[in-house]
Coordinates of C-alpha atoms (C1' of nucleotides) in Angstrom, one line a residue:
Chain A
X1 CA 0.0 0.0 0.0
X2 CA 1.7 3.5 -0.8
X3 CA 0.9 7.1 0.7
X4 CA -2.5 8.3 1.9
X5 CA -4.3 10.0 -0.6
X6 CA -3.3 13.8 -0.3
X7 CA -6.0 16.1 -0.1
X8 CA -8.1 13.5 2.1
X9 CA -7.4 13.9 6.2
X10 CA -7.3 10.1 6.4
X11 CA -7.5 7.6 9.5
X12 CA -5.6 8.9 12.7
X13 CA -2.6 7.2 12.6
X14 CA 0.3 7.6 15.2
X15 CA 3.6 7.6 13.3
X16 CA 5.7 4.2 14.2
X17 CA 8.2 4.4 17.3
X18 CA 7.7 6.1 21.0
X19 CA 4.7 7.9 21.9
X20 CA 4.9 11.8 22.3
X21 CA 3.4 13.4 25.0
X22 CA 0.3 14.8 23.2
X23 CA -0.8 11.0 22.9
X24 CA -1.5 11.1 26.4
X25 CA -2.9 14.7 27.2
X26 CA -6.2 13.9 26.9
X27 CA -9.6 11.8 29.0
X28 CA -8.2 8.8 30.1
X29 CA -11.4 7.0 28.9
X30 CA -10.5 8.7 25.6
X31 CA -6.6 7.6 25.9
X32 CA -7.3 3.9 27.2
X33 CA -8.6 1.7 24.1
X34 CA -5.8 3.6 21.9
X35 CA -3.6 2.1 24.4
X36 CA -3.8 -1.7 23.0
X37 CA -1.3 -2.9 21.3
X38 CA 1.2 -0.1 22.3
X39 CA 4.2 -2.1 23.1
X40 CA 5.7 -1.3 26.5
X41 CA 9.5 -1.7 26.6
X42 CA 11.9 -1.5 29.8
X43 CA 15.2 -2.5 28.7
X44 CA 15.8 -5.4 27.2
X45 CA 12.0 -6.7 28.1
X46 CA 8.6 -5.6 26.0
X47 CA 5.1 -6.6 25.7
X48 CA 2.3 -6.1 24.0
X49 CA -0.4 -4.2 26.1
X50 CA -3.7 -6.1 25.7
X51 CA -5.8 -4.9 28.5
X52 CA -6.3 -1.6 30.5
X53 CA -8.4 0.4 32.6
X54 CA -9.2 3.8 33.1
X55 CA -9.4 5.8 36.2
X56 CA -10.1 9.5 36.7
X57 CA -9.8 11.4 39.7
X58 CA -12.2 13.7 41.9
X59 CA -15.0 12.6 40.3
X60 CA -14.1 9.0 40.3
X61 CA -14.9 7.4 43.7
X62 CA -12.7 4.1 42.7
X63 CA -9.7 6.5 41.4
X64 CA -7.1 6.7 44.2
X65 CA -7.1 9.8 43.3
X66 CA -10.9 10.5 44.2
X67 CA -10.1 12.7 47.3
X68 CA -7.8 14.9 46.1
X69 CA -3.4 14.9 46.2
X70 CA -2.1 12.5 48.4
X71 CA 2.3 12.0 48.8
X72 CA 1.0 8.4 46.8
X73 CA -1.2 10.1 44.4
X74 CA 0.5 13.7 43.7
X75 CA 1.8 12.2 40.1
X76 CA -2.3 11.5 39.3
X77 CA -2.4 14.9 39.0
X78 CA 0.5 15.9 37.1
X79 CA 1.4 16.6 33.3
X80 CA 0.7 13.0 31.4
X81 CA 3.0 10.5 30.5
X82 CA 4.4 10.1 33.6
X83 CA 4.3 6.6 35.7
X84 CA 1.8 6.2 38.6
X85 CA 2.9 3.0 40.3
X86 CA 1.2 1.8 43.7
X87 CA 2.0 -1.1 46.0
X88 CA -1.5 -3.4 45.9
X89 CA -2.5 -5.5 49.1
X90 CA 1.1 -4.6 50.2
X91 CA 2.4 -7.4 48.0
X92 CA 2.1 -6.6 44.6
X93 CA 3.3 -4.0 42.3
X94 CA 0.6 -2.2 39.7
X95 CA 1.5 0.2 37.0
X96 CA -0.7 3.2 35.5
X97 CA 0.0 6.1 32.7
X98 CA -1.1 9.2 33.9
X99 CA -3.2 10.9 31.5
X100 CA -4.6 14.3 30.8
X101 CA -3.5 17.6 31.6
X102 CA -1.4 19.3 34.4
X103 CA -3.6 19.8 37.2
X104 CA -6.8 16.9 36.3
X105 CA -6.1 13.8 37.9
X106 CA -6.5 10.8 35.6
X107 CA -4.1 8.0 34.7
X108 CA -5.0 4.1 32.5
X109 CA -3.6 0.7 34.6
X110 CA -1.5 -1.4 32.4
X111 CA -3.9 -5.1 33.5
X112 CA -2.2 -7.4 31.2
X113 CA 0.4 -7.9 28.1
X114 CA 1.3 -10.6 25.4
X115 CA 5.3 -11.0 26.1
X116 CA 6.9 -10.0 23.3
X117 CA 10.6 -9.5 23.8
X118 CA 13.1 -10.7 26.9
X119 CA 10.5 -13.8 27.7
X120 CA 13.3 -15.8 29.4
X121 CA 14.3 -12.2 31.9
X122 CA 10.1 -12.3 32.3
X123 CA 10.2 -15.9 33.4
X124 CA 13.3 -15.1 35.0
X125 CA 11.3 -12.4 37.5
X126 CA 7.8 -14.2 37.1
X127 CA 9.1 -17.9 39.0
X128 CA 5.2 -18.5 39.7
X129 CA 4.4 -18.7 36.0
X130 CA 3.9 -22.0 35.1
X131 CA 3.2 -21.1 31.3
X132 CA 4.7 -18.1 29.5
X133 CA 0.9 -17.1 29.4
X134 CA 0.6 -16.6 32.9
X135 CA 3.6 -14.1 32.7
X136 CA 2.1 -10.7 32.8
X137 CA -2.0 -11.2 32.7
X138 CA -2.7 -9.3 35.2
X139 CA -1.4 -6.0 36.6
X140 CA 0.6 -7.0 39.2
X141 CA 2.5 -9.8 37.0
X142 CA 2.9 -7.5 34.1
X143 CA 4.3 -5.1 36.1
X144 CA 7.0 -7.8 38.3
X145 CA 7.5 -9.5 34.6
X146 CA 9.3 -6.2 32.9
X147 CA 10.7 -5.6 36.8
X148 CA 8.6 -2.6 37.5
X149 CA 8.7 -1.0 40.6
X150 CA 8.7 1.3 43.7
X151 CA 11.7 2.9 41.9
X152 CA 9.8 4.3 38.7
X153 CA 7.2 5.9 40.5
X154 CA 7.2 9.0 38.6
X155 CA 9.2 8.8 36.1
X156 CA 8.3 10.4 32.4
X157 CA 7.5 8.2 29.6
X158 CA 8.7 11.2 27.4
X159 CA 12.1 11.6 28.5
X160 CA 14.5 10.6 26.0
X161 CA 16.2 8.8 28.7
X162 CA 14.0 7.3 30.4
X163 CA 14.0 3.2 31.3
X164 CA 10.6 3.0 30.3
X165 CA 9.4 3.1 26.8
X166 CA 6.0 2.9 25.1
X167 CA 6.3 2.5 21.2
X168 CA 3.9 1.8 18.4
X169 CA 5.5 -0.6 16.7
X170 CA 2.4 0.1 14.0
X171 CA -0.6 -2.6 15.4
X172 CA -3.4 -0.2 15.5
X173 CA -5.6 -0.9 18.6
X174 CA -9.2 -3.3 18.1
X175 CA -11.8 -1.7 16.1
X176 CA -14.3 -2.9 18.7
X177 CA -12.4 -3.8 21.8
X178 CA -14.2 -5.5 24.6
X179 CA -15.5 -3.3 27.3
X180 CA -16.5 -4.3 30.6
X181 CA -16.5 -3.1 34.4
X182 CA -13.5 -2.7 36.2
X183 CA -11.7 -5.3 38.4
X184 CA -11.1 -5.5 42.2
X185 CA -13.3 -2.0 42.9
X186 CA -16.1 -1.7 45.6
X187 CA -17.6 1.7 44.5
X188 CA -18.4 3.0 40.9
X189 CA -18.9 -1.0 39.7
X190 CA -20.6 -0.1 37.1
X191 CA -18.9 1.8 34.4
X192 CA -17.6 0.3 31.6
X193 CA -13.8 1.7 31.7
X194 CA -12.3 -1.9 31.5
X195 CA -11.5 -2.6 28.1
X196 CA -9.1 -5.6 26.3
X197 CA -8.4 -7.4 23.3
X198 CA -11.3 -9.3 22.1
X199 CA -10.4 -13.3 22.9
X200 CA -6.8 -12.8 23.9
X201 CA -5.8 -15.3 26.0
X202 CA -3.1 -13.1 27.7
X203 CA -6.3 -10.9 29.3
X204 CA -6.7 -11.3 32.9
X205 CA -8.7 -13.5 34.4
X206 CA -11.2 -11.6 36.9
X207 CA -12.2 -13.4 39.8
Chain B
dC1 C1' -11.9 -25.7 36.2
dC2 C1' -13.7 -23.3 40.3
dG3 C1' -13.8 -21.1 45.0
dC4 C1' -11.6 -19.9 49.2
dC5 C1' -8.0 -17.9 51.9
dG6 C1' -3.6 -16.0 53.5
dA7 C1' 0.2 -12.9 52.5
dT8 C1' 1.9 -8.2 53.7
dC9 C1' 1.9 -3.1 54.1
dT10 C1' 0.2 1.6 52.9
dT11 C1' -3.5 4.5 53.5
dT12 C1' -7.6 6.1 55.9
Chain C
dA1 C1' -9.9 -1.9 58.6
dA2 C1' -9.8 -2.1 53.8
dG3 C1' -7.6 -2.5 49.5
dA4 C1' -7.2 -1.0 41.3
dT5 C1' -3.8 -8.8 43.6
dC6 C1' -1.8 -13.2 43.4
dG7 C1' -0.8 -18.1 44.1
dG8 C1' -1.6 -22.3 46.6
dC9 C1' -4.8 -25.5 48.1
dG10 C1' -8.9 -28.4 48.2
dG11 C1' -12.9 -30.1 45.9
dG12 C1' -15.8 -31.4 41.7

DNA sequence: CCGCCGATCTTT
DNA sequence: AAGATCGGCGGG
């Protein structure tokens, strides 16, 4: 297939290669579907993001950020493309985008990824996985697969130097992408800000 | 395959 | 006291 056709404005396409901060400065229940099959990168590890979630802030009473900036959720609030990471249960690790402008909380959890690149460091930091698709379904093993932690709180997507990477590596995201409630939340059960690959095995499983 | 439960610690 | 989770265990 050549060019597009000149004169027309054409489907939104998002050039190939990292993400610019623009792509994230916007609703995160806008930003969240255009989020699968971004392919998140931290060194030498990368997988295929296959389902998210998005959270908003004051007026979200599931968001952590819900009543107002907190020492955990000051990033919620801040410019977009930065890395909201929480510990969950105490145990576990999640990892969120934050989304939309300076000064409006909002941010999408990464919930689970097709391993694309440094499976054997994934299995390597994921001993529980008995099956390589087992490696990152679910937030808190895709974030211990790539070896996400407390120590990238914070830190901007955008920055030519930093560890973490998200690149469109030219999969455009489902046409019609499943969309359900989210997972593990007591209030707001209702709306539909879950969404994933339609049939991927690598999806969570909700319990 | 499914359901239950404990782990472990930050935040309210 | 609850929570944006996970893995092990027991039963069907």
């Amino acid at each position: 297939m050549g060019e597009h056709h000149r004169g027309h404005p054409g489907p939104i396409v998002t050039a190939r290669g990292r993400l610019p901060r623009t792509f994230f400065d916007d609703d995160p229940l806008e930003i969240a579907p255009r989020l699968l099959n971004k392919v998140l990168v931290v060194g030498g590890r990368s997988l295929r993001l296959v389902e998210v979630e998005a959270y908003r802030g004051t007026d979200d009473p599931a968001s952590h950020a819900h009543r107002g900036p907190t020492p955990r959720t000051e990033v919620m609030f801040g410019p977009p493309g930065h890395l909201y990471v929480y510990l969950s249960y105490g145990i576990h690790w999640c990892t969120n985008i934050v989304c939309g402008p300076d000064g409006v909380a909002g941010a999408v959890l990464l919930r689970a990824g097709i391993p694309l690149t440094g499976i054997e460091a994934q299995r390597l930091a994921r001993p529980a996985a008995r099956r390589d698709v087992d490696l990152a379904n679910g937030p808190g093993k895709l974030t211990q697969a790539l070896g996400i932690d407390d120590r990238h709180g914070g830190i901007d997507l955008c920055h030519p130097d930093s560890p973490v990477v998200l690149v469109d590596d030219g999969t455009p995201p489902p046409d019609r992408p499943d969309v359900g409630p989210r997972v593990g939340i007591s209030a707001a059960i209702d709306l539909p800000w879950r969404f994933s690959n339609p049939g991927d095995p690598h999806r969570s499983r909700p319990r």
